[in-house]
Amino acid sequence: MSDTSTRPATAAGTWQLGDLTVNRVGFGAMRLTGGTPFGPGGASSDRERSVAVLRRAVELGVNHIDTAAFYFSPTRSANELINRALAPYSNDLVIATKVWPARDPSGAWWWAEPEQLRGQVEENLRQLGRDHLDVVNLRLPRSWTTGPVAEHFGALAELREAGLIRHLGVSNVTSAQLAEARTIAPVVCVQNAYSVDAPGSEQGLLRECGELGIAFVPFFAIAGGQREEGASAVEDEAVLAVARAHGASPAQIRLAWTLEQGPHVLAIPGTGNPDHLAENVAAGAIRLSGEEIARLGSVRPADG
């Protein structure tokens, strides 16, 4: 059997995160801990099932996992699940995490000062059992649309120089904030919310990243505006029609459309369900026609 048959995450090709090669279909760890992420209370995931999902993802060819120390439920930590499932880590596995936001043991959010970022990086290192982090994204507050990034990103750049971090990225940023970060240190990826139904104005930064050779890593590619709540039970008719034509699920079509936005676009769908994992990874092999891509593009709001 071909590699794409046994390891379908390879079907969409690869991209470089600095000197690290990743398959364009990756895995997001947010949903591994169970329930609605960051919601009050809620059920925790089955530990062994989450471990099995991670191991199966790697078997399917996934070599890019997105996580964070603040992905935890009362009894589960995404980082520690990754450690249990995949350590000792293979040389080609790239683990990306993010800092600036954090949660205390009660689940309450707080935001780190620049001098506190080292502690957040070290917490990720401890939980993952690593001596360095492959990629660390500076995750900006959603309200920080005009705020500077120099102090926080500069602190991460110092940790990169110290050898604790290999590569840096930014998340929830504008074009101006990306430009500011790039004056301080190289940026290998941008993580912003993006999906079929995102405003057309969001495409500008996606295209800019492609021109700069920077990976664009959308989150909520399946959930869209539902964000942490997950995919809506009511799907757009255009998505449903294309899904029927391909014998695929709406989630697969959303992922396929996302990957069609450029060779620099990576997907990091997350799930704690092994069946959904297989579907998500298989989406990398779906090829949409130009007409279908345009039709799905029309799902975006009118300002697109």
GROMACS .gro file of N, CA and C in nm, residues 3 8 22 25 93 118 132 158 183-184 204 208 214 220 241 246 253 263-264 266 280 288 290 292 294:
model
   75
    3ASP      N    1   0.210   0.517   0.084
    3ASP     CA    2   0.224   0.586   0.212
    3ASP      C    3   0.098   0.663   0.246
    8PRO      N    4  -0.244   0.859   0.592
    8PRO     CA    5  -0.315   0.958   0.511
    8PRO      C    6  -0.283   1.103   0.546
   22VAL      N    7   0.671   1.944   0.852
   22VAL     CA    8   0.548   1.885   0.908
   22VAL      C    9   0.452   1.853   0.795
   25VAL      N   10  -0.160   1.820   0.751
   25VAL     CA   11  -0.270   1.781   0.840
   25VAL      C   12  -0.209   1.742   0.974
   93LEU      N   13   0.855   1.436   1.520
   93LEU     CA   14   0.732   1.490   1.580
   93LEU      C   15   0.755   1.633   1.627
  118ARG      N   16   0.872   3.304   3.096
  118ARG     CA   17   0.966   3.194   3.117
  118ARG      C   18   0.903   3.084   3.202
  132HIS      N   19   1.343   2.122   2.538
  132HIS     CA   20   1.317   2.243   2.460
  132HIS      C   21   1.180   2.227   2.395
  158GLU      N   22   1.424   3.603   2.372
  158GLU     CA   23   1.537   3.577   2.462
  158GLU      C   24   1.541   3.430   2.503
  183THR      N   25   1.025   4.212   1.338
  183THR     CA   26   1.142   4.298   1.359
  183THR      C   27   1.226   4.251   1.477
  184ILE      N   28   1.170   4.162   1.559
  184ILE     CA   29   1.237   4.116   1.681
  184ILE      C   30   1.302   3.980   1.661
  204GLY      N   31  -0.679   3.846   0.398
  204GLY     CA   32  -0.562   3.927   0.370
  204GLY      C   33  -0.438   3.877   0.442
  208GLU      N   34  -0.091   3.717   0.298
  208GLU     CA   35   0.036   3.779   0.335
  208GLU      C   36   0.133   3.674   0.389
  214ILE      N   37   0.545   3.210   0.554
  214ILE     CA   38   0.509   3.178   0.692
  214ILE      C   39   0.387   3.087   0.691
  220PHE      N   40  -1.025   2.644   1.479
  220PHE     CA   41  -1.171   2.646   1.459
  220PHE      C   42  -1.208   2.637   1.311
  241ALA      N   43  -2.390   2.035   0.018
  241ALA     CA   44  -2.393   1.992  -0.122
  241ALA      C   45  -2.258   1.938  -0.167
  246HIS      N   46  -1.888   1.448  -0.268
  246HIS     CA   47  -1.764   1.376  -0.241
  246HIS      C   48  -1.783   1.256  -0.149
  253ILE      N   49  -1.518   1.848   0.450
  253ILE     CA   50  -1.519   1.949   0.344
  253ILE      C   51  -1.465   2.082   0.396
  263PRO      N   52  -0.061   2.637  -0.012
  263PRO     CA   53   0.027   2.530   0.034
  263PRO      C   54   0.089   2.556   0.171
  264HIS      N   55   0.080   2.683   0.217
  264HIS     CA   56   0.136   2.720   0.348
  264HIS      C   57   0.033   2.706   0.459
  266LEU      N   58  -0.186   2.508   0.717
  266LEU     CA   59  -0.185   2.382   0.789
  266LEU      C   60  -0.318   2.365   0.861
  280ASN      N   61  -1.102   1.327   1.006
  280ASN     CA   62  -1.030   1.453   0.992
  280ASN      C   63  -0.901   1.435   0.912
  288LEU      N   64  -1.088   1.951  -0.410
  288LEU     CA   65  -1.206   2.026  -0.451
  288LEU      C   66  -1.181   2.093  -0.585
  290GLY      N   67  -1.229   2.400  -0.868
  290GLY     CA   68  -1.232   2.546  -0.856
  290GLY      C   69  -1.372   2.598  -0.831
  292GLU      N   70  -1.614   2.436  -0.677
  292GLU     CA   71  -1.651   2.404  -0.539
  292GLU      C   72  -1.583   2.498  -0.440
  294ALA      N   73  -1.496   2.803  -0.495
  294ALA     CA   74  -1.565   2.932  -0.504
  294ALA      C   75  -1.701   2.926  -0.435
   0.00000   0.00000   0.00000
